[in-house]
Amino acid sequence: MRILLTVEYFGKNYAGWQRQKNATSVQQVLEEKLSLILQSPIVLSASGRTDSGVHALGQKAHFDYEGNFPVGKMAFAVNTTLPEDIRVLSAIKVSDDFHAQYSAKRKTYVYKMYVSRTLHPLKNYHFARIPYDKVDFEKMERACEDLIGTHDFSGFSSTGSGIKTTVRTIYSATLRKDGEDITLEITGNGFLYNMVRIIAGTLAYIGAGLLPEDSVKTVLDTKNRKLAGKTFPPQGLYLKEVFYEDENMVSEER
Amino acid sequence: MRILLTVEYFGKNYAGWQRQKNATSVQQVLEEKLSLILQSPIVLSASGRTDSGVHALGQKAHFDYEGNFPVGKMAFAVNTTLPEDIRVLSAIKVSDDFHAQYSAKRKTYVYKMYVSRTLHPLKNYHFARIPYDKVDFEKMERACEDLIGTHDFSGFSSTGSGIKTTVRTIYSATLRKDGEDITLEITGNGFLYNMVRIIAGTLAYIGAGLLPEDSVKTVLDTKNRKLAGKTFPPQGLYLKEVFYEDENMVSEER
């Protein structure tokens, strides 16, 4: 049977989701603990990688399992053995043709920033800092709207991922302001390598006046990475939610 | 001349504010870096201690200094040498009879909690968890009102502080709810050892139905620590602000 996990993690102490040779990954820790609890070697397939230091509020990963451990007790059982920066929020049975990555229709990422000349120690692990006294938030909001739609996002991508197409569809992209905090929430059918972090950096640069306010359009048109802002740091980025077609899910057993 | 600092810190990696023999404190790190920058041995007097693991958004500390380093550049200069979990938000000149502790009129603490059966890794360093599915927030709000006024708070205190009086005045105490998050904000003329953490624990226990809803009154009346909830953990506690009489301040030089 196939089980789907929803996983939250604080990314600071991990070299990202995916197993690495010389560094600890979330996947490795979770597979080890699950294998121990379920008395069977578990291999996880996630909705996608998250990079070193990136957080997840709702990463999804599936695995196949033929033992007798009740699905409804898996999350609780494995949580008793996991370090406090990883938690399984739920485990449900899904159909055998469900795939955490290939069945995914949409993903939502959140990027948290704050605007301050001074670093704030209490935000240091969960936000990126825009090191200015203030930004033009309205300019950032207008630029954000230019992201929506189907575009070639290669100008908002770091090289080296070797994927087939760089065309993606962004369904929504919104900015919220709360005092000095600015939160980007972006939903699309997929994201290129470093795409959200480069978008966050570009919006911040536009807000700070370091880039023209039509820079998002320019980068989409020219596909020129050099015309975008810098890649913002991982600690501001959260994989918030992965969406699937409901028909793939068999969710009564929790 | 006397200088007053406003200091923010993330408390996790420190044995509290005050210098300790065998552990690193915020005071020690800050004194070392200031002494280096100002080329003079600096001794800080804070508004009060914060315990191991407790955070500060606006700790206040003063020191005396006779050198030529401009007051307006001290915060920036020392911040370039401090670890990222401590930052000086401002440095101002104050009158020589100003004292960070004895001139303080009021302090505001914040205590952040969330209600969840599952630990949330992304809140683990900044919140305490109430390990239930839900709490009765209205009961907690009513109990919170019982704190306001002048009372003997010895039932809300851990022993061993050896202070003269256990009577304190609470000017305001409010709870705010945002999804699963519950934030206590409390302002008083002073706080006993562990007082806010025991108050937070008592309100949480009342919300969870582990204590009667008039428990705050009962603890104030009986001064019996055993009738209060447990001391909640340090990572939920923030020293938010210290208030002084304006006449003590000479604040033009920033």
Coordinates of C-alpha atoms in Angstrom, one line a residue:
Chain A
M1 CA 0.0 0.0 0.0
R2 CA 1.1 3.6 -0.6
I3 CA 1.2 6.1 2.2
L4 CA 1.4 9.9 1.8
L5 CA 3.0 12.0 4.5
T6 CA 2.7 15.7 5.2
V7 CA 5.9 16.9 6.8
E8 CA 6.9 20.2 8.5
Y9 CA 10.5 21.0 9.0
F10 CA 12.8 23.8 10.2
G11 CA 15.5 23.7 7.5
K12 CA 18.4 25.4 9.3
N13 CA 20.2 22.3 10.3
Y14 CA 19.7 20.3 7.1
A15 CA 21.4 20.2 3.7
G16 CA 17.9 20.3 2.2
W17 CA 15.3 17.6 1.7
Q18 CA 17.3 15.2 -0.6
R19 CA 19.8 12.6 0.6
Q20 CA 23.4 13.8 0.4
K21 CA 26.7 12.0 0.7
N22 CA 28.4 14.1 3.3
A23 CA 25.6 16.1 5.0
T24 CA 22.4 15.3 6.9
S25 CA 19.2 15.7 4.9
V26 CA 15.6 15.7 6.1
Q27 CA 14.9 12.7 3.8
Q28 CA 17.6 10.7 5.4
V29 CA 16.5 11.4 9.0
L30 CA 12.9 10.7 8.2
E31 CA 13.7 7.4 6.3
E32 CA 15.8 6.2 9.1
K33 CA 13.2 6.8 11.8
L34 CA 10.3 5.4 9.7
S35 CA 12.3 2.3 8.8
L36 CA 12.9 1.8 12.6
I37 CA 9.3 2.3 13.6
L38 CA 7.9 0.2 10.7
Q39 CA 10.6 -2.5 10.8
S40 CA 11.0 -2.3 7.1
P41 CA 13.4 -0.3 4.8
I42 CA 11.4 2.9 3.8
V43 CA 12.3 5.0 0.7
L44 CA 10.5 8.3 0.4
S45 CA 9.5 10.1 -2.8
A46 CA 8.9 13.8 -2.2
S47 CA 6.9 16.4 -4.1
G48 CA 10.3 17.9 -4.9
R49 CA 13.6 18.9 -3.3
T50 CA 13.9 21.8 -1.0
D51 CA 17.4 23.4 -0.8
S52 CA 19.7 23.6 2.1
G53 CA 18.2 25.7 4.9
V54 CA 14.8 26.0 3.3
H55 CA 11.7 25.3 5.5
A56 CA 8.6 23.3 4.8
L57 CA 5.1 23.8 6.4
G58 CA 3.6 21.1 4.2
Q59 CA 6.1 19.0 2.2
K60 CA 4.5 15.8 0.8
A61 CA 6.3 12.5 0.4
H62 CA 5.0 9.0 -0.3
F63 CA 6.3 5.5 0.3
D64 CA 5.2 1.9 -0.2
Y65 CA 4.7 -0.4 2.8
E66 CA 3.3 -3.9 3.2
G67 CA 3.4 -4.3 7.0
N68 CA 0.7 -4.2 9.6
F69 CA 1.5 -1.0 11.4
P70 CA -1.8 1.1 11.5
V71 CA -1.6 4.1 9.1
G72 CA -3.5 6.2 11.6
K73 CA -0.7 5.7 14.2
M74 CA 2.3 6.3 12.0
A75 CA 2.6 10.1 12.4
F76 CA 2.4 9.9 16.2
A77 CA 4.8 7.0 16.4
V78 CA 7.5 8.4 14.2
N79 CA 7.2 11.9 15.8
T80 CA 8.3 10.4 19.2
T81 CA 11.6 9.5 17.6
L82 CA 12.3 12.5 15.3
P83 CA 14.4 15.5 16.3
E84 CA 12.3 18.6 17.1
D85 CA 13.0 20.3 13.8
I86 CA 11.1 17.6 11.8
R87 CA 7.5 16.5 12.4
V88 CA 5.1 14.3 10.4
L89 CA 1.7 16.2 10.5
S90 CA -0.3 13.4 8.9
A91 CA -0.1 10.0 7.2
I92 CA -2.8 8.8 4.9
K93 CA -3.4 5.9 2.5
V94 CA -3.4 6.8 -1.1
S95 CA -4.0 4.8 -4.3
D96 CA -1.0 2.9 -5.8
D97 CA -0.8 5.2 -8.9
F98 CA -0.5 8.3 -6.7
H99 CA 2.9 10.0 -6.9
A100 CA 3.9 12.8 -4.5
Q101 CA 5.8 14.5 -7.4
Y102 CA 4.1 13.5 -10.6
S103 CA 0.5 13.8 -9.3
A104 CA 1.1 17.3 -7.9
K105 CA -0.9 20.0 -9.7
R106 CA 0.2 23.1 -7.8
K107 CA 2.5 24.2 -5.1
T108 CA 2.4 27.2 -2.9
Y109 CA 5.6 28.8 -1.5
V110 CA 5.9 31.6 1.0
Y111 CA 8.8 34.0 1.3
K112 CA 9.2 36.1 4.4
M113 CA 11.2 39.3 4.5
Y114 CA 11.5 42.3 6.8
V115 CA 12.7 45.8 6.0
S116 CA 15.3 47.0 8.6
R117 CA 18.7 48.6 8.7
T118 CA 19.4 46.6 11.8
L119 CA 19.3 42.8 11.8
H120 CA 16.7 41.5 14.2
P121 CA 17.9 38.5 16.1
L122 CA 14.4 37.2 16.7
K123 CA 13.7 37.0 12.9
N124 CA 17.1 35.8 11.9
Y125 CA 16.1 32.1 11.3
H126 CA 12.8 32.7 9.7
F127 CA 13.1 35.8 7.5
A128 CA 15.3 37.4 5.0
R129 CA 16.3 41.0 5.7
I130 CA 16.0 43.9 3.2
P131 CA 18.7 46.2 4.6
Y132 CA 17.0 49.6 4.1
D133 CA 14.9 52.0 6.1
K134 CA 11.9 51.6 3.9
V135 CA 10.8 50.2 0.5
D136 CA 8.1 51.3 -2.0
F137 CA 5.6 48.5 -1.3
E138 CA 3.2 49.6 -4.0
K139 CA 5.9 49.2 -6.6
M140 CA 6.6 45.7 -5.3
E141 CA 2.9 44.9 -5.5
R142 CA 2.6 46.1 -9.1
A143 CA 5.8 44.1 -10.1
C144 CA 4.3 41.0 -8.3
E145 CA 1.3 41.1 -10.7
D146 CA 3.6 40.8 -13.7
L147 CA 4.6 37.3 -12.5
I148 CA 1.0 35.9 -13.0
G149 CA 0.4 33.8 -16.1
T150 CA 2.4 31.3 -18.2
H151 CA 5.9 32.5 -19.0
D152 CA 9.4 31.3 -19.6
F153 CA 10.9 31.8 -16.2
S154 CA 14.5 31.0 -17.2
G155 CA 15.6 34.5 -16.2
F156 CA 14.4 33.8 -12.7
S157 CA 16.4 30.6 -12.4
S158 CA 19.9 29.5 -11.4
T159 CA 21.6 27.4 -14.0
G160 CA 22.5 23.8 -13.6
S161 CA 19.2 22.0 -13.1
G162 CA 19.1 20.5 -16.5
I163 CA 15.3 20.4 -16.9
K164 CA 13.4 20.2 -20.2
T165 CA 11.3 23.2 -20.2
T166 CA 11.5 26.5 -18.3
V167 CA 7.9 27.5 -18.9
R168 CA 5.8 27.6 -15.8
T169 CA 2.4 29.0 -14.9
I170 CA 1.9 31.2 -11.9
Y171 CA -1.7 31.2 -10.7
S172 CA -1.3 33.8 -7.9
A173 CA 1.4 35.9 -6.4
T174 CA 0.5 38.3 -3.6
L175 CA 2.4 40.5 -1.1
R176 CA 1.3 41.2 2.4
K177 CA 2.7 44.0 4.6
D178 CA 2.6 43.9 8.4
G179 CA 4.8 46.7 9.9
E180 CA 8.3 46.0 8.6
D181 CA 7.4 42.4 7.5
I182 CA 6.6 41.7 3.9
T183 CA 5.4 38.2 2.9
L184 CA 5.2 36.9 -0.6
E185 CA 2.8 34.0 -1.3
I186 CA 3.1 32.4 -4.7
T187 CA 1.2 29.5 -6.3
G188 CA 2.2 27.8 -9.5
N189 CA 2.2 24.5 -11.4
G190 CA 6.0 24.2 -10.7
F191 CA 9.0 26.3 -9.9
L192 CA 12.5 26.3 -11.3
Y193 CA 15.7 26.0 -9.3
N194 CA 16.0 29.1 -6.9
M195 CA 13.0 30.7 -8.7
V196 CA 11.1 31.9 -5.6
R197 CA 14.3 33.2 -4.0
I198 CA 15.3 35.1 -7.1
I199 CA 11.7 36.5 -7.4
A200 CA 11.9 37.6 -3.8
G201 CA 15.2 39.3 -4.4
T202 CA 13.9 41.0 -7.5
L203 CA 10.8 42.3 -5.7
A204 CA 13.0 43.6 -2.8
Y205 CA 15.4 45.3 -5.2
I206 CA 12.4 47.0 -7.0
G207 CA 11.1 48.1 -3.6
A208 CA 14.4 49.5 -2.6
G209 CA 14.9 51.3 -5.9
L210 CA 17.8 49.2 -7.0
L211 CA 15.9 47.9 -10.0
P212 CA 13.3 49.6 -12.3
E213 CA 9.8 48.8 -11.4
D214 CA 9.2 46.9 -14.7
S215 CA 12.1 44.5 -14.0
V216 CA 9.9 41.5 -13.7
K217 CA 8.5 42.1 -17.2
T218 CA 12.0 42.7 -18.5
V219 CA 13.4 39.5 -17.0
L220 CA 10.5 37.5 -18.5
D221 CA 11.0 39.1 -21.9
T222 CA 14.8 38.9 -22.1
K223 CA 15.3 35.7 -20.0
N224 CA 18.3 37.4 -18.7
R225 CA 19.2 36.3 -15.1
K226 CA 21.5 39.4 -14.8
L227 CA 18.6 41.8 -15.0
A228 CA 16.9 40.2 -11.9
G229 CA 17.7 40.8 -8.2
K230 CA 20.0 38.6 -6.2
T231 CA 19.1 35.1 -5.0
F232 CA 17.6 35.8 -1.5
P233 CA 18.7 33.5 1.4
P234 CA 17.1 30.1 2.2
Q235 CA 15.8 31.0 5.7
G236 CA 13.0 33.2 4.2
L237 CA 11.6 30.4 2.0
Y238 CA 8.8 28.0 3.0
L239 CA 7.2 25.2 0.9
K240 CA 3.7 25.8 2.3
E241 CA 1.4 23.4 0.4
V242 CA 1.3 20.9 -2.4
F243 CA -2.0 20.4 -4.2
Y244 CA -3.2 17.2 -5.9
E245 CA -6.4 16.2 -7.8
D246 CA -8.7 14.8 -5.1
E247 CA -9.4 11.6 -7.1
N248 CA -5.9 10.4 -6.4
M249 CA -6.5 10.4 -2.7
V250 CA -8.0 7.7 -0.5
S251 CA -8.1 9.5 2.7
E252 CA -10.5 7.8 5.2
E253 CA -7.7 6.1 7.1
R254 CA -5.8 8.7 9.1
Chain B
M1 CA 28.7 60.2 30.5
R2 CA 26.0 57.6 30.8
I3 CA 24.8 55.7 27.8
L4 CA 21.5 53.7 27.5
L5 CA 21.3 50.8 25.1
T6 CA 18.2 49.1 23.8
V7 CA 19.1 45.4 23.0
E8 CA 17.3 42.7 21.1
Y9 CA 18.4 39.0 21.6
F10 CA 17.4 35.5 20.7
G11 CA 17.9 33.7 24.0
K12 CA 18.4 30.1 22.9
N13 CA 22.2 30.0 23.0
Y14 CA 22.7 32.0 26.2
A15 CA 22.5 31.3 29.9
G16 CA 20.3 34.4 30.3
W17 CA 21.3 38.1 30.5
Q18 CA 23.5 38.0 33.6
R19 CA 27.2 37.0 33.7
Q20 CA 27.7 33.4 34.8
K21 CA 30.9 31.6 35.8
N22 CA 30.6 28.6 33.4
A23 CA 28.2 29.6 30.7
T24 CA 27.9 32.3 28.1
S25 CA 25.6 35.2 28.9
V26 CA 24.3 38.1 26.8
Q27 CA 25.8 40.6 29.2
Q28 CA 29.3 39.0 28.9
V29 CA 29.3 39.0 25.1
L30 CA 28.0 42.5 24.9
E31 CA 30.4 43.9 27.4
E32 CA 33.4 42.2 25.6
K33 CA 32.4 43.6 22.2
L34 CA 31.6 47.1 23.6
S35 CA 35.0 47.2 25.5
L36 CA 36.7 46.3 22.3
I37 CA 35.0 48.9 20.2
L38 CA 35.2 51.7 22.9
Q39 CA 38.7 50.8 23.9
S40 CA 37.7 50.9 27.6
P41 CA 36.4 48.3 30.0
I42 CA 32.6 48.5 29.9
V43 CA 30.3 47.3 32.7
L44 CA 26.6 47.1 31.9
S45 CA 23.6 47.5 34.3
A46 CA 20.4 46.1 32.8
S47 CA 16.8 46.8 33.7
G48 CA 16.8 43.3 35.1
R49 CA 17.9 39.7 34.4
T50 CA 16.3 37.5 31.8
D51 CA 16.6 33.8 32.4
S52 CA 18.4 31.2 30.3
G53 CA 16.7 30.9 26.9
V54 CA 14.4 33.9 27.4
H55 CA 14.3 36.4 24.5
A56 CA 14.3 40.2 24.5
L57 CA 12.9 42.7 22.0
G58 CA 13.8 45.7 24.1
Q59 CA 16.1 45.0 27.0
K60 CA 17.6 48.2 28.4
A61 CA 21.1 48.5 29.9
H62 CA 23.3 51.5 30.8
F63 CA 27.0 52.1 31.2
D64 CA 29.4 54.9 31.9
Y65 CA 31.9 56.0 29.4
E66 CA 34.3 58.9 29.2
G67 CA 35.9 58.4 25.8
N68 CA 35.4 60.1 22.4
F69 CA 33.5 57.5 20.4
P70 CA 30.4 59.2 19.1
V71 CA 27.2 57.9 20.8
G72 CA 25.3 58.0 17.5
K73 CA 27.7 55.5 16.0
M74 CA 28.0 53.0 18.9
A75 CA 25.1 50.8 17.9
F76 CA 26.3 50.3 14.3
A77 CA 29.9 49.8 15.4
V78 CA 29.2 47.1 18.0
N79 CA 26.7 45.4 15.8
T80 CA 29.4 44.7 13.2
T81 CA 31.2 42.6 15.9
L82 CA 28.3 40.9 17.7
P83 CA 27.0 37.4 16.9
E84 CA 23.7 37.5 14.9
D85 CA 21.6 36.6 17.9
I86 CA 22.4 39.9 19.7
R87 CA 21.8 43.4 18.3
V88 CA 22.0 46.9 19.8
L89 CA 18.9 48.7 18.4
S90 CA 19.9 52.1 19.8
A91 CA 22.4 53.9 22.0
I92 CA 21.4 57.3 23.6
K93 CA 23.0 59.6 26.1
V94 CA 21.0 59.8 29.4
S95 CA 21.5 61.9 32.6
D96 CA 24.0 60.6 35.2
D97 CA 21.3 59.8 37.7
F98 CA 19.4 57.6 35.3
H99 CA 19.6 53.9 36.1
A100 CA 18.3 51.2 33.8
Q101 CA 16.9 49.2 36.7
Y102 CA 16.0 51.7 39.4
S103 CA 14.5 54.3 37.0
A104 CA 12.3 51.8 35.3
K105 CA 8.6 52.4 35.9
R106 CA 7.0 49.6 34.0
K107 CA 7.9 46.6 31.9
T108 CA 6.0 44.7 29.3
Y109 CA 6.5 41.0 28.7
V110 CA 5.0 38.9 25.9
Y111 CA 4.5 35.2 26.1
K112 CA 3.8 33.3 22.9
M113 CA 2.0 29.9 22.9
Y114 CA 0.3 27.7 20.3
V115 CA -2.3 25.0 20.7
S116 CA -1.5 21.8 18.9
R117 CA -1.2 18.1 19.6
T118 CA 1.8 18.0 17.2
L119 CA 4.9 20.0 17.8
H120 CA 5.5 22.5 15.0
P121 CA 9.2 22.7 14.1
L122 CA 8.8 26.2 12.7
K123 CA 7.5 27.5 16.1
N124 CA 9.8 25.5 18.3
Y125 CA 12.3 28.3 19.1
H126 CA 9.8 31.1 19.6
F127 CA 6.7 29.6 21.2
A128 CA 5.6 27.3 24.0
R129 CA 3.2 24.6 23.0
I130 CA -0.1 23.8 24.7
P131 CA -0.4 20.1 23.8
Y132 CA -4.2 19.9 23.2
D133 CA -6.5 20.0 20.2
K134 CA -8.2 23.1 21.5
V135 CA -8.5 25.3 24.6
D136 CA -11.4 27.5 25.9
F137 CA -10.0 30.9 25.0
E138 CA -12.9 32.8 26.7
K139 CA -12.1 31.2 30.0
M140 CA -8.4 32.2 29.6
E141 CA -9.4 35.8 28.8
R142 CA -11.6 36.0 31.9
A143 CA -8.8 34.5 34.1
C144 CA -6.4 37.0 32.6
E145 CA -8.5 39.9 33.8
D146 CA -8.1 38.7 37.4
L147 CA -4.4 39.5 37.2
I148 CA -4.9 43.2 36.8
G149 CA -4.3 45.4 39.9
T150 CA -2.1 45.3 43.0
H151 CA -1.6 41.9 44.5
D152 CA 0.8 39.7 46.4
F153 CA 2.0 37.5 43.5
S154 CA 4.1 35.1 45.6
G155 CA 1.9 32.2 44.4
F156 CA 3.0 33.0 40.9
S157 CA 6.7 32.9 41.8
S158 CA 9.5 30.4 42.1
T159 CA 11.2 30.4 45.4
G160 CA 14.8 31.4 45.9
S161 CA 14.9 35.0 44.7
G162 CA 15.2 36.5 48.2
I163 CA 13.4 39.8 47.4
K164 CA 11.8 42.0 50.0
T165 CA 8.2 42.3 48.8
T166 CA 6.1 40.1 46.6
V167 CA 3.5 42.7 45.9
R168 CA 3.4 43.9 42.3
T169 CA 1.0 46.0 40.2
I170 CA -0.2 44.7 36.9
Y171 CA -1.5 47.5 34.7
S172 CA -2.7 45.4 31.8
A173 CA -2.8 41.8 30.7
T174 CA -4.3 40.8 27.4
L175 CA -4.6 37.7 25.3
R176 CA -4.7 37.7 21.6
K177 CA -5.7 34.7 19.5
D178 CA -4.6 34.1 15.9
G179 CA -5.5 30.6 14.6
E180 CA -3.7 28.2 17.0
D181 CA -1.5 31.0 18.3
I182 CA -2.2 32.7 21.7
T183 CA -0.2 35.6 22.8
L184 CA -0.2 37.1 26.3
E185 CA 1.0 40.7 26.7
I186 CA 1.4 41.9 30.3
T187 CA 2.6 45.2 31.7
G188 CA 3.4 45.8 35.4
N189 CA 5.7 47.8 37.7
G190 CA 7.8 44.7 38.2
F191 CA 7.7 40.9 38.0
L192 CA 8.8 38.1 40.4
Y193 CA 11.1 35.2 39.5
N194 CA 9.4 33.1 36.8
M195 CA 6.1 35.1 37.3
V196 CA 5.2 35.5 33.6
R197 CA 6.0 31.9 32.8
I198 CA 3.9 30.6 35.7
I199 CA 1.0 33.0 34.7
A200 CA 1.3 31.6 31.1
G201 CA 1.2 28.0 32.4
T202 CA -1.8 28.8 34.6
L203 CA -3.8 30.4 31.8
A204 CA -3.0 27.5 29.5
Y205 CA -4.1 25.0 32.2
I206 CA -7.3 26.9 32.7
G207 CA -7.9 26.9 28.9
A208 CA -7.3 23.2 28.7
G209 CA -9.6 22.5 31.6
L210 CA -6.8 21.2 33.9
L211 CA -7.4 24.0 36.4
P212 CA -10.7 25.8 37.5
E213 CA -11.3 29.0 35.8
D214 CA -11.0 31.0 39.0
S215 CA -7.5 29.7 39.6
V216 CA -5.8 33.1 39.2
K217 CA -8.0 34.5 42.0
T218 CA -7.4 31.4 44.1
V219 CA -3.6 31.6 43.7
L220 CA -3.6 35.3 44.5
D221 CA -5.7 34.7 47.6
T222 CA -3.9 31.7 49.0
K223 CA -0.4 32.6 47.7
N224 CA -0.1 28.8 47.0
R225 CA 2.3 28.1 44.1
K226 CA 0.9 24.5 44.0
L227 CA -2.6 25.7 42.9
A228 CA -1.1 27.5 39.8
G229 CA -0.1 25.8 36.5
K230 CA 3.4 24.7 35.7
T231 CA 6.2 27.1 34.8
F232 CA 6.1 27.3 31.0
P233 CA 9.3 27.1 29.0
P234 CA 11.7 30.1 28.4
Q235 CA 11.4 30.1 24.6
G236 CA 7.9 31.6 24.7
L237 CA 9.0 34.6 26.8
Y238 CA 10.1 38.0 25.5
L239 CA 11.0 41.1 27.4
K240 CA 9.3 43.5 25.1
E241 CA 9.7 47.0 26.5
V242 CA 11.0 48.9 29.6
F243 CA 9.4 52.2 30.3
Y244 CA 11.0 55.2 32.1
E245 CA 9.9 58.6 33.1
D246 CA 10.7 60.9 30.2
E247 CA 12.5 63.5 32.4
N248 CA 15.3 61.0 33.0
M249 CA 16.2 60.9 29.3
V250 CA 18.5 63.2 27.3
S251 CA 17.9 61.7 24.0
E252 CA 19.0 64.2 21.3
E253 CA 22.3 62.3 20.6
R254 CA 21.4 59.1 18.8

